XYZ file of C-alpha atoms in Angstrom:
247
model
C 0.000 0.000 0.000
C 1.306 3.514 -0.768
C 0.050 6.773 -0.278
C 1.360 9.230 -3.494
C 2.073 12.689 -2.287
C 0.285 15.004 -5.333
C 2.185 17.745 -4.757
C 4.641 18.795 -7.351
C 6.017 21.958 -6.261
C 4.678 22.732 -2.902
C 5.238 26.359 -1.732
C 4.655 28.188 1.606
C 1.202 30.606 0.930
C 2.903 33.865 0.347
C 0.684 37.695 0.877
C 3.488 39.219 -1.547
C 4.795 36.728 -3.809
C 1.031 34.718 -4.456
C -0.992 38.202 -3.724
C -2.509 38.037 -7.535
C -2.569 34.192 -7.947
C -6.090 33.218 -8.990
C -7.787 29.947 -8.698
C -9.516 28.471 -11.821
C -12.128 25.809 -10.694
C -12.845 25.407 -14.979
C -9.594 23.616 -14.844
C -9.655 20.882 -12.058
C -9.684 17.473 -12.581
C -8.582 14.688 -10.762
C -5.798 13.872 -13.020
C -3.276 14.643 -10.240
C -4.337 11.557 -8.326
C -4.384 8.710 -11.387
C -1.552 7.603 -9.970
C -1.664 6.492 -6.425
C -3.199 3.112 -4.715
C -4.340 4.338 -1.872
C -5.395 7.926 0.047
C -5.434 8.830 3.530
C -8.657 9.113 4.860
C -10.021 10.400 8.251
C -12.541 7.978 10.557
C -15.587 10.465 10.492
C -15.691 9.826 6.776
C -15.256 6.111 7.265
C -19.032 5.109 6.789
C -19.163 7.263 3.926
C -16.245 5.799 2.550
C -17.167 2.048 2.801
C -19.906 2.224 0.662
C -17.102 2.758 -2.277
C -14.108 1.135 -1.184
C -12.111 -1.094 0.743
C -10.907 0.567 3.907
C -7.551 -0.880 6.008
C -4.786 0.638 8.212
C -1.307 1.558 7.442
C 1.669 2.256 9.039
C 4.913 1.105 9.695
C 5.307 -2.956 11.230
C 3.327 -2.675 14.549
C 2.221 1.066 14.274
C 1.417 3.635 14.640
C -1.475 3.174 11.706
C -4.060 4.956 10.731
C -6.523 4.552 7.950
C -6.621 4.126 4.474
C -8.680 3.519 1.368
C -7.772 0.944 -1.207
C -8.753 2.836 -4.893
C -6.809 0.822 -6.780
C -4.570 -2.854 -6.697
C -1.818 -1.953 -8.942
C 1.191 0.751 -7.515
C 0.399 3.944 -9.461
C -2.798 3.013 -10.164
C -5.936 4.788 -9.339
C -9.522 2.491 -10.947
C -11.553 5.492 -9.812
C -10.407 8.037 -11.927
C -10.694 7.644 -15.696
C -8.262 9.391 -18.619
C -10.194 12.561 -18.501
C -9.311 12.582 -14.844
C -12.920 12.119 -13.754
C -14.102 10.230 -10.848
C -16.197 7.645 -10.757
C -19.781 9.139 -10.685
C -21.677 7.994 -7.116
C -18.548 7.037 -5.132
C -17.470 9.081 -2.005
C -14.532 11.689 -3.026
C -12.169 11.704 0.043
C -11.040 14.774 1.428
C -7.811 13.791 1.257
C -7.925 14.720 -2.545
C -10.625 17.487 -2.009
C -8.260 19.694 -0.307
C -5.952 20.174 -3.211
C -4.167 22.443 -4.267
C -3.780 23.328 -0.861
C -2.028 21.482 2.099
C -0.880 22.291 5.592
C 2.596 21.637 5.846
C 5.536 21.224 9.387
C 4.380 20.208 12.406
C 1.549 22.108 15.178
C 1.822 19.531 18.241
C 3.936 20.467 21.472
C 7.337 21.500 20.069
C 6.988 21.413 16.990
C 6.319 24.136 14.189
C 3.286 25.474 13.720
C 1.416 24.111 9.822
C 1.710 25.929 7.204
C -0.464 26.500 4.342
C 1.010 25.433 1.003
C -0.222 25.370 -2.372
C 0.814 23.238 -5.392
C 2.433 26.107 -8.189
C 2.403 23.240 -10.492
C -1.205 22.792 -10.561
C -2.881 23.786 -14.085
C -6.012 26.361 -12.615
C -3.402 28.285 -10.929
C -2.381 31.377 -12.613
C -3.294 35.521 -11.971
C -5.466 36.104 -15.152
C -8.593 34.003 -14.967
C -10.335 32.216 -11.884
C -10.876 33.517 -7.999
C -8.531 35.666 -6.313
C -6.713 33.749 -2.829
C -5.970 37.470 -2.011
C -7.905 40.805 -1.563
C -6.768 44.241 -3.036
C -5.919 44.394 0.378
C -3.476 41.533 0.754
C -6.362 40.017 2.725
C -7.864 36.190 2.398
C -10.980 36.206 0.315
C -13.409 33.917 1.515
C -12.180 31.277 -0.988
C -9.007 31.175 0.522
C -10.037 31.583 4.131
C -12.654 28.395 3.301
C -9.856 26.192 1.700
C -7.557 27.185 5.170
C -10.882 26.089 7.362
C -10.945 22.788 5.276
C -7.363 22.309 5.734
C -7.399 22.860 9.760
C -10.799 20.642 10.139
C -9.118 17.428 8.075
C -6.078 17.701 9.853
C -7.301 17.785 13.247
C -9.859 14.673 12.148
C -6.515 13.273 10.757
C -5.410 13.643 14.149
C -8.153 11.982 15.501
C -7.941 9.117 13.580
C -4.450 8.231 14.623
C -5.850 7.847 18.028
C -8.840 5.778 17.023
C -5.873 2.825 15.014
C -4.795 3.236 18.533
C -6.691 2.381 20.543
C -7.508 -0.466 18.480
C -4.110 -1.475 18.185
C -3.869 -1.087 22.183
C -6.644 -3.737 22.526
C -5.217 -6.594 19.957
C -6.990 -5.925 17.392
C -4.972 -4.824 14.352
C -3.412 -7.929 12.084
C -2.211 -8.372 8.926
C -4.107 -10.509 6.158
C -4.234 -11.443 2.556
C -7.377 -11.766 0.355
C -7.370 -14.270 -2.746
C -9.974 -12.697 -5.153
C -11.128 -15.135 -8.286
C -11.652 -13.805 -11.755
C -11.898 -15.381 -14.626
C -10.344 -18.499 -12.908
C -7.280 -16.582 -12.081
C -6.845 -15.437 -8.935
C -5.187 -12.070 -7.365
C -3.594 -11.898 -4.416
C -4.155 -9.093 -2.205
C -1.247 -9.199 0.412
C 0.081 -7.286 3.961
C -3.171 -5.689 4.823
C -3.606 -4.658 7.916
C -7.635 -4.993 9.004
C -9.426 -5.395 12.393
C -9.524 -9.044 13.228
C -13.339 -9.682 13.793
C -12.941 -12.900 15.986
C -10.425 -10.835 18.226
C -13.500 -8.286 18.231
C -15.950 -10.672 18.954
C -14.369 -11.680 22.185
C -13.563 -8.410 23.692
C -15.211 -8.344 27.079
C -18.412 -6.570 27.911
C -16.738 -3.024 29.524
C -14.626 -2.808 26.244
C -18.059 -3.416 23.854
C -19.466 -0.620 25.897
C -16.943 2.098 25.734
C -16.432 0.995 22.267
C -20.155 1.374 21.436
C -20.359 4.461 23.324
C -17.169 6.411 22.169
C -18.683 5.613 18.154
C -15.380 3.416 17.589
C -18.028 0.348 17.375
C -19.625 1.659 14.564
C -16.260 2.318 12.720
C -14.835 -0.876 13.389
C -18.048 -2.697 11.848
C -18.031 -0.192 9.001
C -14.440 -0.574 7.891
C -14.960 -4.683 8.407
C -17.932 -4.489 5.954
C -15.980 -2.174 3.461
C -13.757 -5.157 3.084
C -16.882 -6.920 0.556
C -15.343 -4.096 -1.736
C -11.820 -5.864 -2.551
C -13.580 -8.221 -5.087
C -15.316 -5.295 -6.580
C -11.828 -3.840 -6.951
C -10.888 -6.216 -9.179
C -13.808 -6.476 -11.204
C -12.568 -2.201 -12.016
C -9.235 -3.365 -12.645
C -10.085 -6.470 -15.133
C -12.685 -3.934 -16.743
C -10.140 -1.122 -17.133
C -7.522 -3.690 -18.519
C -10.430 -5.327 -20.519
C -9.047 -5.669 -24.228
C -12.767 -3.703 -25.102
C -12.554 -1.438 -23.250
């Protein structure tokens, strides 16, 4: 599983140097994230997220993790978004991709630096002759800009928050790694070193556990992101499609 990083040539948000950049919406696409297996994705849009695709944890070899969503089972290789760099009409759009251009950049816990807001100079519907301004006459934020920073400052403290739900779940036993065998066509794909909730570890937790669990919301998660896992063999039916001689 990798995560691509989109950003070509990320820059610090400058008043001076970006003061007359504009932001053309005509010229977004998704193009920018054809090539990547997997995207972050926070736990309160987990539920969302299941209904389109398979959901697991990452991280390094016994944490920390936190969450991910399977969009494609090649490396480089994203089955939800087609050559014109649309995505798939009805499934869930993390925010993870919704938040470019922009991305908050360093550190902002306890010693550390606080984010930054960058933006991607390399993206196409950045330029200072057509589109929205980020700045006022003024040097100011126009409410695009000031939304896109809100955005930015909500995902990353759900990001946040998402670290600490893998947690706890890894604190209780529950995090393993697995492989799925999908069977198409009579050959069959191995899906390898995911790392899911084990529902039989889940199952057994005792009755205190259940109950925080249930009562925190983590239950609901947990059953959500086990149920997203019925999505690997529709995976593969995209790939085989997309790799489909017809099509």
């Amino acid at each position: 599983m990798s995560s691509t990083n989109f950003y070509q040539r990320p820059a610090a948000l400058n008043r001076k140097h970006h003061r007359n950049l504009k932001l053309d919406t005509g010229k977004s696409n998704f193009l920018f994230a054809a090539h990547t297996n997997s995207l972050l994705l926070a736990s309160t849009e987990l539920i969302d997220a299941a209904a389109s695709y398979p959901l697991v944890f990452v991280g390094n070899d016994g944490g920390p993790y936190t969450l991910a969503a399977m969009v494609g089972l090649n490396n480089a290789e994203n089955l939800f978004v087609d050559a014109a760099g649309k995505w798939d009409a009805g499934s869930y759009v993390p925010a993870f991709v919704r938040r470019y251009p922009f991305v908050l950049s360093g550190g902002g816990g306890d010693g550390e630096p606080e984010m930054t807001v960058c933006i991607d100079e390399a993206f196409a519907g950045l330029n200072e002759a057509a589109g929205q301004p980020l700045f006022d006459t003024q040097g100011k934020e126009t409410p695009l800009l000031a939304a896109a920073i809100d955005f930015l400052q909500h995902f990353h403290a759900e990001m946040l928050n998402t670290n600490a739900f893998a947690e706890r779940l890894s604190t209780l036993g529950l995090l393993t790694a697995r492989s799925f065998e999908v069977l198409r066509n009579g050959n069959k794909l191995v899906v390898e070193g995911v790392v899911i909730i084990d529902a039989e570890k889940l199952a057994t937790l005792d009755d205190a556990t259940v109950l925080a669990m249930v009562r925190s919301g983590d239950m609901a998660l947990a059953h959500a992101h086990l149920l997203s896992l019925k999505q690997i063999p529709h995976l593969a039916v995209r790939m085989e499609e997309r790799h489909s001689p017809a099509s």
